[in-house]
Coordinates of C-alpha atoms and ligand atoms in Angstrom, one line a residue:
M1 CA 13.3 -35.1 4.4
N2 CA 15.0 -32.6 6.6
Q3 CA 14.0 -33.5 10.2
M4 CA 14.0 -30.3 12.3
T5 CA 14.8 -30.6 16.0
P6 CA 12.0 -28.8 17.9
P7 CA 13.4 -25.8 19.9
P8 CA 13.6 -26.3 23.6
K9 CA 10.6 -25.1 25.5
V10 CA 11.5 -21.8 27.3
E11 CA 9.9 -21.2 30.7
I12 CA 10.5 -17.6 31.8
I13 CA 7.1 -16.8 33.2
P14 CA 6.6 -19.1 36.3
P15 CA 3.4 -21.2 36.4
S16 CA 2.3 -19.3 39.5
A17 CA 2.2 -16.0 37.6
P18 CA -1.4 -14.7 37.1
F19 CA -1.7 -15.6 33.4
S20 CA -3.7 -18.1 31.5
E21 CA -1.9 -21.0 29.8
A22 CA -2.1 -19.2 26.4
Q23 CA -0.9 -15.9 27.9
R24 CA 2.0 -17.6 29.7
S25 CA 3.0 -19.4 26.5
W26 CA 2.9 -16.2 24.5
L27 CA 4.9 -14.3 27.1
N28 CA 7.4 -17.1 27.3
G29 CA 7.8 -17.0 23.5
F30 CA 8.1 -13.2 23.5
F31 CA 10.8 -13.1 26.2
A32 CA 12.6 -16.0 24.6
G33 CA 12.5 -14.0 21.3
L34 CA 14.0 -11.0 23.1
L35 CA 16.7 -13.1 24.7
S36 CA 17.8 -15.1 21.7
T37 CA 19.2 -13.7 18.5
D38 CA 18.3 -16.6 16.3
G39 CA 15.1 -18.1 17.9
P40 CA 11.7 -18.0 16.3
A41 CA 10.2 -14.5 15.8
P42 CA 7.8 -13.4 18.5
L43 CA 4.2 -13.1 17.6
S44 CA 2.9 -10.1 15.8
A45 CA 1.4 -7.2 17.8
E46 CA -2.1 -8.4 16.9
Q47 CA -1.4 -12.0 17.9
G48 CA 0.2 -10.9 21.1
A49 CA -2.6 -8.5 22.0
T50 CA -5.2 -11.2 21.1
V51 CA -3.6 -13.8 23.4
L52 CA -3.2 -11.3 26.3
Q53 CA -6.7 -10.1 26.1
G54 CA -8.4 -13.1 24.6
P55 CA -10.1 -12.3 21.3
T56 CA -12.7 -10.1 22.9
G57 CA -10.8 -8.9 25.9
D58 CA -12.3 -5.4 25.5
G59 CA -15.7 -6.8 24.8
D60 CA -15.3 -6.4 21.0
D61 CA -16.7 -9.0 18.7
G62 CA -13.8 -8.7 16.3
E63 CA -16.0 -7.8 13.4
A64 CA -15.1 -4.9 11.2
P65 CA -18.1 -3.9 9.1
W66 CA -16.3 -0.7 8.1
H67 CA -13.5 -2.7 6.4
D68 CA -14.2 -1.4 2.9
Q69 CA -11.7 0.8 1.2
T70 CA -14.5 2.6 -0.8
M71 CA -16.4 3.7 2.3
P72 CA -15.8 7.4 3.4
I73 CA -14.2 7.9 6.8
A74 CA -17.4 9.5 8.3
D75 CA -19.4 6.3 7.5
R76 CA -16.6 4.1 8.9
M77 CA -16.5 6.0 12.1
K78 CA -20.3 5.9 12.4
L79 CA -20.2 2.1 12.1
A80 CA -17.5 2.0 14.8
E81 CA -19.4 4.2 17.2
G82 CA -19.6 2.8 20.7
R83 CA -16.6 0.4 20.2
S84 CA -13.3 0.5 22.1
L85 CA -10.7 3.0 21.1
R86 CA -8.5 0.4 19.3
R87 CA -11.5 -0.5 17.1
R88 CA -12.3 3.1 16.3
M89 CA -8.7 3.6 15.5
M90 CA -8.9 0.7 13.1
A91 CA -12.0 2.3 11.5
A92 CA -10.0 5.5 11.0
M93 CA -7.5 3.6 8.8
A94 CA -8.0 3.6 5.0
Q95 CA -9.0 -0.1 5.1
Q96 CA -6.7 -1.1 2.2
D97 CA -4.5 -3.4 4.3
C98 CA -1.9 -2.1 1.8
G99 CA 1.1 -2.5 4.1
Q100 CA 2.5 0.9 3.5
C101 CA 2.4 1.7 7.3
G102 CA 4.4 -1.5 7.9
Y103 CA 1.3 -3.2 9.4
N104 CA -2.2 -4.1 8.2
C105 CA -5.0 -1.8 9.4
N106 CA -5.9 -3.9 12.4
D107 CA -2.3 -4.3 13.6
Y108 CA -1.5 -0.7 13.2
S109 CA -4.4 0.5 15.3
D110 CA -3.7 -2.1 18.0
A111 CA -0.1 -1.0 18.0
I112 CA -1.1 2.7 18.5
A113 CA -3.7 1.8 21.1
S114 CA -1.1 -0.3 23.1
K115 CA 1.3 2.7 22.8
A116 CA 3.8 0.5 21.1
E117 CA 3.6 2.7 18.0
P118 CA 3.8 6.5 18.6
R119 CA 3.6 7.5 14.9
L120 CA 0.0 8.5 13.9
N121 CA 0.8 9.5 10.3
L122 CA 1.7 6.3 8.7
C123 CA -1.5 5.6 6.8
V124 CA -0.6 6.8 3.3
P125 CA -4.0 6.2 1.6
G126 CA -5.9 7.7 4.6
G127 CA -3.8 10.9 4.4
K128 CA -4.7 13.8 6.5
E129 CA -8.2 12.6 7.3
T130 CA -6.9 9.5 9.0
A131 CA -4.1 11.3 10.7
R132 CA -6.5 13.8 12.1
M133 CA -8.9 11.2 13.4
L134 CA -6.1 9.2 14.9
R135 CA -4.8 12.3 16.7
A136 CA -8.3 12.9 18.2
L137 CA -8.6 9.3 19.2
N138 CA -5.1 9.3 20.7
E139 CA -6.0 12.3 22.8
E140 CA -8.9 10.2 24.2
L141 CA -6.5 7.4 24.8
E142 CA -4.1 9.8 26.7
K143 CA -7.0 11.0 28.9
A144 CA -8.4 7.5 29.6
P145 CA -7.5 6.0 33.0
P146 CA -4.9 3.2 32.6
A147 CA -7.5 0.5 33.3
G148 CA -9.7 1.8 30.5
A149 CA -7.1 1.0 27.8
A150 CA -8.0 -2.6 27.2
V151 CA -4.9 -3.5 25.2
A152 CA -1.7 -5.3 26.0
P153 CA 1.1 -3.5 27.8
A154 CA 3.3 -1.6 25.3
A155 CA 6.4 -3.7 25.9
A156 CA 4.5 -6.9 25.1
V157 CA 3.4 -5.7 21.7
S158 CA 6.5 -4.0 20.4
A159 CA 7.2 -4.9 16.8
P160 CA 9.9 -7.6 16.6
A161 CA 13.3 -6.5 15.3
V162 CA 13.4 -7.3 11.6
E163 CA 16.2 -8.3 9.2
P164 CA 17.6 -5.4 7.2
G165 CA 15.7 -4.8 4.0
R166 CA 12.5 -6.4 5.3
S167 CA 10.8 -3.4 6.7
R168 CA 10.3 0.3 6.2
D169 CA 12.2 0.9 9.4
N170 CA 15.3 -0.9 8.2
P171 CA 15.9 -0.3 4.5
L172 CA 18.9 -1.4 2.4
P173 CA 20.5 0.2 -0.6
A174 CA 19.7 -1.4 -4.0
T175 CA 21.1 -0.4 -7.4
F176 CA 18.8 1.2 -10.0
V177 CA 19.5 -0.5 -13.3
S178 CA 17.2 0.9 -16.0
R179 CA 13.8 2.2 -17.0
R180 CA 11.8 1.6 -20.1
L181 CA 8.5 3.3 -21.2
L182 CA 5.8 0.7 -21.7
N183 CA 3.4 2.9 -23.5
G184 CA 3.6 3.5 -27.3
S185 CA 3.1 6.9 -28.9
G186 CA -0.5 8.2 -28.7
S187 CA -0.9 6.9 -25.2
E188 CA -2.4 9.2 -22.4
K189 CA -0.4 7.2 -19.8
E190 CA 3.2 7.1 -18.8
T191 CA 4.0 3.7 -17.3
W192 CA 7.6 2.5 -16.7
H193 CA 9.2 -0.8 -16.5
I194 CA 11.8 -0.3 -13.8
E195 CA 14.7 -2.6 -13.0
F196 CA 16.8 -3.0 -9.9
D197 CA 19.8 -5.2 -9.1
L198 CA 19.7 -6.7 -5.6
S199 CA 22.9 -8.7 -5.8
G200 CA 24.8 -6.0 -3.8
C201 CA 22.4 -5.9 -0.9
G202 CA 21.5 -9.7 -1.0
L203 CA 17.8 -9.2 -0.8
D204 CA 15.4 -11.8 -2.2
Y205 CA 11.6 -12.0 -2.4
V206 CA 8.8 -14.2 -3.5
V207 CA 6.2 -13.4 -6.1
G208 CA 3.3 -11.5 -4.7
D209 CA 5.6 -9.4 -2.4
S210 CA 5.9 -5.6 -2.8
F211 CA 9.0 -3.4 -3.0
G212 CA 9.3 -0.3 -0.7
I213 CA 11.1 2.7 -2.2
F214 CA 12.4 5.7 -0.3
A215 CA 12.2 8.4 -3.0
R216 CA 13.7 11.9 -2.9
N217 CA 11.9 15.2 -3.7
D218 CA 12.7 17.1 -6.8
V219 CA 15.6 19.6 -6.4
G220 CA 13.9 22.3 -8.4
H221 CA 10.8 22.1 -6.3
V222 CA 13.0 22.2 -3.1
D223 CA 14.8 25.3 -4.3
Q224 CA 11.5 27.1 -5.0
I225 CA 10.4 26.4 -1.4
I226 CA 13.7 27.6 0.0
A227 CA 13.3 30.8 -2.0
L228 CA 9.7 31.2 -0.6
L229 CA 11.2 30.9 2.9
G230 CA 13.8 33.5 2.0
A231 CA 16.4 31.2 3.4
S232 CA 19.7 29.9 2.1
H233 CA 19.9 26.3 1.0
T234 CA 23.1 25.9 3.1
T235 CA 21.3 26.9 6.4
E236 CA 22.0 24.1 8.8
V237 CA 19.0 22.1 10.1
R238 CA 19.3 18.8 12.0
G239 CA 23.0 18.6 11.2
K240 CA 22.4 18.8 7.4
T241 CA 21.8 21.6 5.0
L242 CA 18.2 22.8 4.6
R243 CA 18.3 21.7 1.0
E244 CA 19.4 18.1 1.9
V245 CA 16.7 17.8 4.6
L246 CA 14.0 19.1 2.2
I247 CA 15.1 16.6 -0.5
S248 CA 15.4 13.5 1.5
D249 CA 13.7 13.7 4.9
V250 CA 10.3 15.5 4.7
S251 CA 7.2 15.4 2.6
L252 CA 6.4 18.4 0.5
A253 CA 3.0 17.1 -0.6
P254 CA -0.2 17.8 1.4
A255 CA 0.6 20.7 3.8
P256 CA 0.2 19.1 7.3
D257 CA -2.0 20.7 10.0
T258 CA 1.2 21.4 11.9
L259 CA 2.4 23.8 9.2
F260 CA -0.8 25.8 9.4
E261 CA -0.5 25.8 13.2
L262 CA 3.0 27.2 12.8
I263 CA 1.8 29.8 10.3
S264 CA -1.0 30.8 12.7
F265 CA 1.5 31.3 15.5
I266 CA 3.7 33.7 13.4
T267 CA 1.0 35.8 11.7
G268 CA -2.0 37.8 12.8
G269 CA -5.5 39.0 11.9
A270 CA -7.4 37.4 9.1
Q271 CA -4.3 35.4 8.0
R272 CA -4.1 33.9 11.5
E273 CA -7.8 33.0 11.6
K274 CA -7.5 31.3 8.2
A275 CA -4.4 29.3 9.1
R276 CA -6.0 28.3 12.4
A277 CA -9.1 27.1 10.5
L278 CA -7.0 25.1 8.0
A279 CA -5.1 23.5 10.9
Q280 CA -8.4 22.3 12.3
G281 CA -9.4 20.6 9.0
E282 CA -11.7 23.4 7.9
D283 CA -11.7 24.8 4.4
P284 CA -12.2 28.6 4.6
D285 CA -11.4 29.3 0.9
G286 CA -12.4 25.9 -0.7
D287 CA -8.8 25.1 -1.7
A288 CA -7.6 23.0 1.3
A289 CA -7.4 19.8 -0.8
T290 CA -5.0 21.4 -3.2
L291 CA -2.6 22.9 -0.7
D292 CA 0.8 21.2 -0.8
V293 CA 3.6 22.7 1.2
M294 CA 4.6 25.1 -1.5
A295 CA 1.0 26.2 -2.2
A296 CA 0.6 26.8 1.6
L297 CA 3.7 29.1 1.6
Q298 CA 2.3 30.9 -1.4
K299 CA -1.1 31.3 0.2
F300 CA 0.4 33.0 3.2
S301 CA 3.1 34.7 1.2
G302 CA 4.3 37.3 3.6
V303 CA 5.0 34.6 6.3
R304 CA 8.5 33.3 6.5
P305 CA 8.8 30.6 9.1
H306 CA 12.3 30.0 10.4
P307 CA 13.8 27.0 8.5
E308 CA 14.2 25.0 11.7
A309 CA 10.6 25.5 12.8
F310 CA 9.4 25.0 9.2
V311 CA 11.1 21.6 8.9
E312 CA 9.8 20.6 12.3
A313 CA 6.2 21.3 11.2
L314 CA 6.5 19.0 8.2
E315 CA 5.8 15.2 8.0
P316 CA 8.6 12.7 7.4
L317 CA 8.9 11.4 3.9
Q318 CA 7.1 8.1 3.6
P319 CA 8.2 5.2 1.5
R320 CA 5.9 4.0 -1.4
L321 CA 5.2 0.4 -2.2
Y322 CA 5.1 -1.2 -5.7
S323 CA 4.0 -4.7 -6.6
I324 CA 7.0 -6.7 -7.8
S325 CA 6.7 -7.7 -11.5
S326 CA 9.6 -10.1 -11.7
S327 CA 10.3 -13.5 -10.2
H328 CA 13.4 -14.1 -8.1
N329 CA 13.3 -17.8 -9.1
A330 CA 13.4 -16.9 -12.8
T331 CA 16.0 -14.0 -12.5
P332 CA 17.8 -14.3 -9.2
G333 CA 19.1 -10.9 -7.9
K334 CA 17.0 -8.9 -10.3
L335 CA 13.8 -7.1 -9.5
S336 CA 11.4 -5.2 -11.7
L337 CA 8.4 -2.9 -11.1
T338 CA 5.6 -1.5 -13.3
V339 CA 5.1 2.1 -12.3
D340 CA 2.4 4.5 -13.5
C341 CA 3.7 8.0 -13.3
V342 CA 1.6 10.5 -11.3
R343 CA 1.7 14.0 -12.8
Y344 CA -1.2 16.5 -12.7
V345 CA -1.8 20.2 -12.8
V346 CA -3.4 22.4 -10.1
G347 CA -3.9 26.0 -11.2
K348 CA -0.8 26.8 -13.2
R349 CA 1.6 24.5 -11.4
R350 CA 2.5 21.0 -12.4
R351 CA 2.5 18.6 -9.5
L352 CA 4.7 15.5 -9.3
G353 CA 3.9 12.2 -7.6
L354 CA 6.9 11.7 -5.3
A355 CA 8.1 8.2 -6.0
S356 CA 6.7 7.5 -9.4
T357 CA 8.4 10.6 -10.9
F358 CA 11.6 9.8 -8.9
L359 CA 11.7 6.4 -10.6
A360 CA 10.7 7.9 -13.9
E361 CA 13.2 10.8 -14.1
R362 CA 15.3 11.5 -11.0
I363 CA 17.6 8.5 -10.8
N364 CA 20.3 7.3 -13.1
P365 CA 21.6 3.8 -13.7
G366 CA 24.0 2.8 -11.0
D367 CA 22.4 5.0 -8.4
Q368 CA 21.6 3.5 -5.0
V369 CA 18.1 3.8 -3.6
K370 CA 16.9 2.9 -0.1
V371 CA 14.5 0.0 -0.4
Y372 CA 12.9 -2.9 1.4
V373 CA 10.8 -6.0 0.6
Q374 CA 7.3 -5.9 2.0
K375 CA 6.2 -9.5 2.5
A376 CA 2.7 -10.1 1.0
H377 CA 0.1 -11.3 3.4
G378 CA -2.5 -13.4 1.6
F379 CA -1.3 -12.7 -2.0
A380 CA 0.7 -15.6 -3.3
L381 CA 0.7 -18.4 -5.9
P382 CA -1.2 -21.5 -4.7
Q383 CA 1.0 -24.0 -2.9
D384 CA -0.1 -26.8 -5.2
P385 CA 1.5 -26.0 -8.6
K386 CA -1.3 -27.9 -10.3
T387 CA -3.9 -25.4 -9.1
P388 CA -5.3 -23.3 -12.0
I389 CA -5.1 -19.5 -11.6
I390 CA -7.2 -16.7 -13.0
M391 CA -5.5 -13.3 -12.8
I392 CA -7.3 -10.0 -13.3
G393 CA -4.9 -7.1 -13.6
P394 CA -5.7 -4.1 -15.7
G395 CA -3.1 -1.3 -16.0
T396 CA -0.3 -1.6 -13.5
G397 CA -2.3 -4.5 -12.0
I398 CA -0.4 -6.7 -14.5
A399 CA 2.7 -6.4 -12.3
P400 CA 2.4 -9.3 -9.9
F401 CA 0.9 -11.5 -12.6
R402 CA 3.9 -11.1 -14.9
A403 CA 5.8 -12.2 -11.8
F404 CA 3.5 -15.2 -11.2
L405 CA 3.8 -16.3 -14.9
F406 CA 7.6 -16.1 -14.9
D407 CA 7.7 -18.0 -11.6
R408 CA 5.4 -20.7 -12.8
R409 CA 7.5 -21.1 -15.9
A410 CA 10.7 -21.2 -13.9
S411 CA 9.3 -23.9 -11.6
G412 CA 7.6 -25.9 -14.3
A413 CA 4.3 -25.6 -12.5
P414 CA 1.7 -27.5 -14.6
G415 CA -1.4 -25.5 -13.4
K416 CA -3.4 -23.6 -16.1
N417 CA -3.0 -19.8 -16.2
W418 CA -5.7 -17.4 -17.3
L419 CA -4.9 -13.6 -17.5
F420 CA -7.4 -10.8 -17.9
F421 CA -5.5 -7.6 -18.9
G422 CA -7.0 -4.4 -20.0
H423 CA -6.0 -0.8 -20.5
Q424 CA -7.0 2.3 -22.5
R425 CA -5.9 1.4 -26.0
S426 CA -4.7 -1.8 -27.7
S427 CA -2.3 0.1 -30.0
C428 CA -0.2 1.8 -27.2
D429 CA -1.1 0.4 -23.8
F430 CA -0.6 -3.3 -24.2
F431 CA 2.2 -3.7 -21.6
Y432 CA 4.6 -6.6 -22.1
A433 CA 2.7 -7.6 -25.3
D434 CA 5.6 -9.5 -26.8
E435 CA 6.2 -11.5 -23.6
L436 CA 2.6 -12.3 -23.0
N437 CA 1.9 -13.3 -26.7
A438 CA 5.0 -15.6 -26.5
M439 CA 3.7 -17.1 -23.3
K440 CA 0.3 -17.7 -25.0
T441 CA 2.0 -19.3 -28.0
S442 CA 4.2 -21.5 -25.7
G443 CA 1.1 -22.6 -23.8
L444 CA 2.2 -21.2 -20.4
L445 CA -0.6 -18.7 -20.7
T446 CA -3.6 -21.0 -21.2
R447 CA -5.9 -18.1 -21.9
M448 CA -5.5 -14.3 -22.3
S449 CA -8.6 -12.1 -22.3
L450 CA -8.1 -8.4 -23.2
A451 CA -10.3 -5.4 -22.6
W452 CA -9.5 -2.0 -24.1
S453 CA -11.5 0.8 -22.6
R454 CA -11.0 3.5 -25.2
D455 CA -10.7 1.5 -28.4
G456 CA -14.5 1.7 -29.1
D457 CA -17.3 4.2 -28.6
K458 CA -18.2 2.7 -25.2
K459 CA -16.0 1.9 -22.2
F460 CA -15.2 -1.8 -22.1
Y461 CA -13.5 -3.1 -18.9
V462 CA -12.0 -6.4 -17.7
Q463 CA -15.2 -7.2 -15.9
D464 CA -17.1 -6.8 -19.1
R465 CA -14.8 -9.4 -20.7
M466 CA -15.2 -11.6 -17.6
R467 CA -19.0 -11.6 -18.0
E468 CA -18.7 -12.5 -21.7
V469 CA -16.7 -15.6 -20.8
G470 CA -18.5 -16.2 -17.5
R471 CA -19.4 -19.8 -18.3
E472 CA -15.7 -20.9 -18.8
L473 CA -14.7 -18.7 -15.8
W474 CA -17.2 -20.6 -13.6
T475 CA -15.9 -23.9 -14.9
W476 CA -12.3 -23.0 -13.9
L477 CA -13.6 -22.0 -10.4
A478 CA -15.5 -25.2 -10.1
E479 CA -12.3 -27.0 -11.0
G480 CA -10.6 -25.3 -8.0
A481 CA -8.9 -22.4 -9.6
N482 CA -7.6 -19.5 -7.4
I483 CA -8.7 -16.0 -8.6
Y484 CA -6.6 -12.9 -8.1
V485 CA -7.2 -9.2 -8.6
C486 CA -4.6 -6.4 -8.7
G487 CA -4.8 -2.7 -9.5
D488 CA -7.1 0.2 -8.6
A489 CA -8.8 -0.3 -5.2
K490 CA -11.4 2.4 -5.5
R491 CA -13.4 1.4 -8.5
M492 CA -12.0 -1.6 -10.4
A493 CA -11.6 -4.1 -7.6
K494 CA -15.2 -3.6 -6.4
D495 CA -16.6 -3.8 -10.0
V496 CA -14.6 -7.0 -10.7
E497 CA -15.9 -8.6 -7.5
R498 CA -19.5 -7.6 -8.5
A499 CA -19.0 -9.3 -11.9
L500 CA -17.6 -12.4 -10.2
V501 CA -20.7 -12.6 -7.9
D502 CA -22.9 -12.3 -11.0
I503 CA -21.0 -15.0 -12.8
V504 CA -21.3 -17.3 -9.8
A505 CA -25.0 -16.6 -9.6
Q506 CA -25.7 -17.1 -13.3
F507 CA -23.4 -20.1 -14.1
G508 CA -23.3 -21.7 -10.7
A509 CA -27.1 -21.6 -10.4
R510 CA -27.2 -19.7 -7.1
S511 CA -29.2 -16.8 -5.8
T512 CA -27.4 -13.5 -5.5
D513 CA -27.1 -13.9 -1.7
E514 CA -25.7 -17.4 -2.2
A515 CA -23.3 -16.1 -4.8
V516 CA -22.1 -13.4 -2.4
G517 CA -21.6 -16.1 0.2
F518 CA -19.7 -18.2 -2.3
V519 CA -17.3 -15.4 -3.1
A520 CA -16.9 -14.6 0.6
E521 CA -16.0 -18.3 1.2
L522 CA -13.4 -18.1 -1.7
K523 CA -11.8 -15.2 0.1
K524 CA -11.9 -17.0 3.5
K525 CA -10.2 -20.0 2.0
G526 CA -7.5 -17.9 0.3
R527 CA -8.8 -18.8 -3.2
F528 CA -9.8 -15.2 -4.0
Q529 CA -6.9 -12.8 -3.3
Q530 CA -6.4 -9.1 -3.9
D531 CA -3.5 -6.7 -4.1
V532 CA -5.2 -3.4 -4.6
Y533 CA -4.1 0.2 -4.0
Ligands
LIG601 C1 0.7 -2.7 -2.1 C2 0.8 -1.6 -3.1 C3 1.2 -1.9 -4.4 C4 1.3 -1.0 -5.4 N1 1.8 -1.3 -6.6 C5 1.8 -0.4 -7.6 C6 2.3 -0.7 -8.9 O1 2.6 -1.9 -9.1 N2 2.4 0.3 -9.8 C7 2.0 1.6 -9.5 O2 2.2 2.4 -10.4 N3 1.6 1.9 -8.3 C8 1.5 1.0 -7.3 N4 1.1 1.4 -6.1 C9 0.8 2.8 -5.8 C10 2.1 3.5 -5.3 O3 2.5 3.0 -4.1 C11 2.0 5.0 -5.2 O4 0.9 5.3 -4.4 C12 1.9 5.7 -6.5 O5 3.0 5.4 -7.4 C13 1.8 7.2 -6.3 O6 2.9 7.5 -5.6 P1 3.7 8.9 -5.8 O7 4.7 9.0 -4.7 O8 4.3 8.9 -7.2 O9 2.6 10.0 -5.7 P2 2.2 10.8 -4.5 O10 3.2 11.9 -4.2 O11 1.9 9.9 -3.4 O12 1.0 11.5 -5.0 C14 -0.2 10.7 -5.2 C15 -1.3 11.6 -4.8 O13 -1.5 12.7 -5.6 C16 -2.8 13.0 -5.7 N5 -3.2 13.0 -7.1 C17 -2.9 12.0 -8.0 N6 -3.4 12.3 -9.2 C18 -4.1 13.5 -9.0 C19 -4.9 14.3 -9.9 N7 -5.1 13.9 -11.2 N8 -5.5 15.4 -9.4 C20 -5.3 15.7 -8.1 N9 -4.6 15.0 -7.2 C21 -4.0 13.9 -7.7 C22 -3.6 12.1 -4.9 O14 -3.8 12.7 -3.6 C23 -2.7 10.9 -4.7 O15 -2.9 10.2 -3.6 C24 1.0 0.4 -5.1 C25 0.5 0.7 -3.8 C26 0.4 -0.3 -2.8 C27 -0.1 0.1 -1.5
LIG602 N1 -2.0 6.7 -5.3 C1 -1.9 7.2 -6.5 O1 -1.8 8.3 -6.8 C2 -1.9 6.2 -7.6 C3 -0.9 6.2 -8.6 C4 -1.0 5.3 -9.6 C5 -2.1 4.5 -9.7 N2 -3.0 4.7 -8.7 C6 -4.2 3.9 -8.7 O2 -3.9 2.8 -9.3 C7 -4.8 2.6 -10.4 C8 -4.0 1.9 -11.5 O3 -3.5 2.9 -12.4 P1 -3.1 2.3 -13.7 O4 -2.2 3.3 -14.4 O5 -2.6 1.0 -13.5 O6 -4.4 2.2 -14.6 P2 -5.9 2.7 -14.4 O7 -5.9 4.1 -14.5 O8 -6.5 2.0 -13.3 O9 -6.5 2.1 -15.8 C9 -6.4 0.8 -16.2 C10 -7.6 0.4 -17.0 O10 -8.7 0.3 -16.1 C11 -9.8 0.9 -16.6 N3 -10.8 1.2 -15.6 C12 -11.2 2.4 -15.2 N4 -12.2 2.3 -14.3 C13 -12.4 0.9 -14.2 C14 -13.4 0.2 -13.5 N5 -14.2 0.7 -12.7 N6 -13.3 -1.2 -13.6 C15 -12.4 -1.8 -14.4 N7 -11.5 -1.1 -15.2 C16 -11.5 0.3 -15.0 C17 -9.2 2.1 -17.3 O11 -10.1 2.6 -18.2 P3 -10.4 4.2 -18.5 O12 -9.3 5.0 -17.9 O13 -10.5 4.3 -19.9 O14 -11.7 4.5 -17.8 C18 -8.0 1.5 -18.0 O15 -8.4 0.9 -19.2 C19 -5.3 4.0 -10.7 O16 -6.6 4.0 -11.2 C20 -5.3 4.7 -9.4 O17 -6.5 4.6 -8.7 C21 -3.0 5.5 -7.7

């Protein structure tokens, strides 16, 4: 066995300094991390803040009853009333712990409250609602006397520097290799198997991790916006052409409040009132939710902001995350994704999801894309390769489970594997059917349970299939299986959890309350893990 020499203990904070032992030890670690280039990483913002304050340094009990991704923001804020600013900031987040902001919901709010993170617009699923609420709370923070901000000093909770390619703040170029449509003809879906080559950038990953993609806006869309501005695409902005900035640097999706503010400054009368109302989150014409940047310019059609002011009023382009559907152990240097393409129509205009359509149609084999690997927190294969696993992943939710299966095959893990997959139609939406059927034949996939929602007269979902085989599912759980869910956060994940509770109650001979407690305990022990979005 490889015996590691323990690192020398670093004493930077003198014992006489007014800190507890835990605080002193954390600060020593933090400064040691700053001073050394290869030492252990300092603690996360949350760990640091917790040690500095003690877990309830601001009188908070640490509970987050609003931590439910299906709860509207108004209800979340109500539950957080009377709490400290950092906790109310946490309630303002979308509660998905999806990692798109580069943190989880709790760490992101602590980082803002400690002033280590100035960006208030990173919560992608929370969108404008979360950004608005954070701005309001941040104003409170700015006004609060320094003693009132019961969070660690900004310097002490700064995010540690990360290796290139391991964070949204430090992406690397990877090579796009290919795309393949996973749906057959007759499907209402457009889902792509996307492949990247990581050998050039040297990135690796473990199954369960996600891949961050910096996409670029559609050129045709950008040119239409430039025409609405009455500008030339070669106008120089931020040292680049206006066209380049609009393609690569700013979001053209929901029109931000700052754009309406800008419009209100450069117009008058009823237009000005309307723009001002929109900037304040009101909806004077009932169309606020549909206003992307282009629709906003069309709504205020006579208004032509200067390109520089216009770009300044837009939000930076955010990366998108995708669950990795390959295993680095099985195919080193290769990475694949399973991407559902977002396209929809509002009025007469076709709207394009930024990253999904970028992957589906705007890159060519050999192109370089800025990417990073987002480490999974609490979504991984069990450490013991003998542990059975139950995977529930309808639609694109199959992605990490394809990766799990390839990984278990590559490592020769003897644990049993049970997959629940479902989608609209068996004839055209059975992703990876050949691979999965071959895994079933070879015995790697011990069981495969399928649910097709649109094959019959009535909807039939993965949780309906789970209920049908509840007795066996309970037996697997009783044998110590881990259970995983991936895919839609808003409806599917909740419904699957409800089915699981019912199965535990029925076949585990428990009351509903006991079954709820059992499932909560599975989560606490890391035996019930979710990757939902
Ligand atoms: C950890 C994680 C893993 C993920 N894994 C996957 C994965 O494996 N596969 C996958 O496909 N996705 C996955 N996603 C989702 C993915 O990150 C993107 O959110 C998704 O691809 C859409 O991004 P986009 O840029 O194409 O669309 P965007 O430009 O972000 O547009 C999406 C937005 O468009 C709007 N919209 C969408 N449809 C409609 C409609 N019909 N009517 C009106 N408005 C609409 C909604 O506001 C929606 O939020 C994952 C997300 C997370 C956080
Ligand atoms: N941020 C985004 O814009 C974005 C982009 C892509 C995906 N997503 C989210 O990710 C999800 C995954 O999309 P996807 O393409 O993988 O597939 P999906 O649309 O979730 O559909 C997969 C299967 O799940 C079924 N389903 C619908 N409601 C369900 C429920 N309550 N419980 C269980 N199954 C249910 C669907 O059936 P029916 O359709 O027949 O009802 C379909 O058979 C989407 O639903 C969406 O919420 C979001």
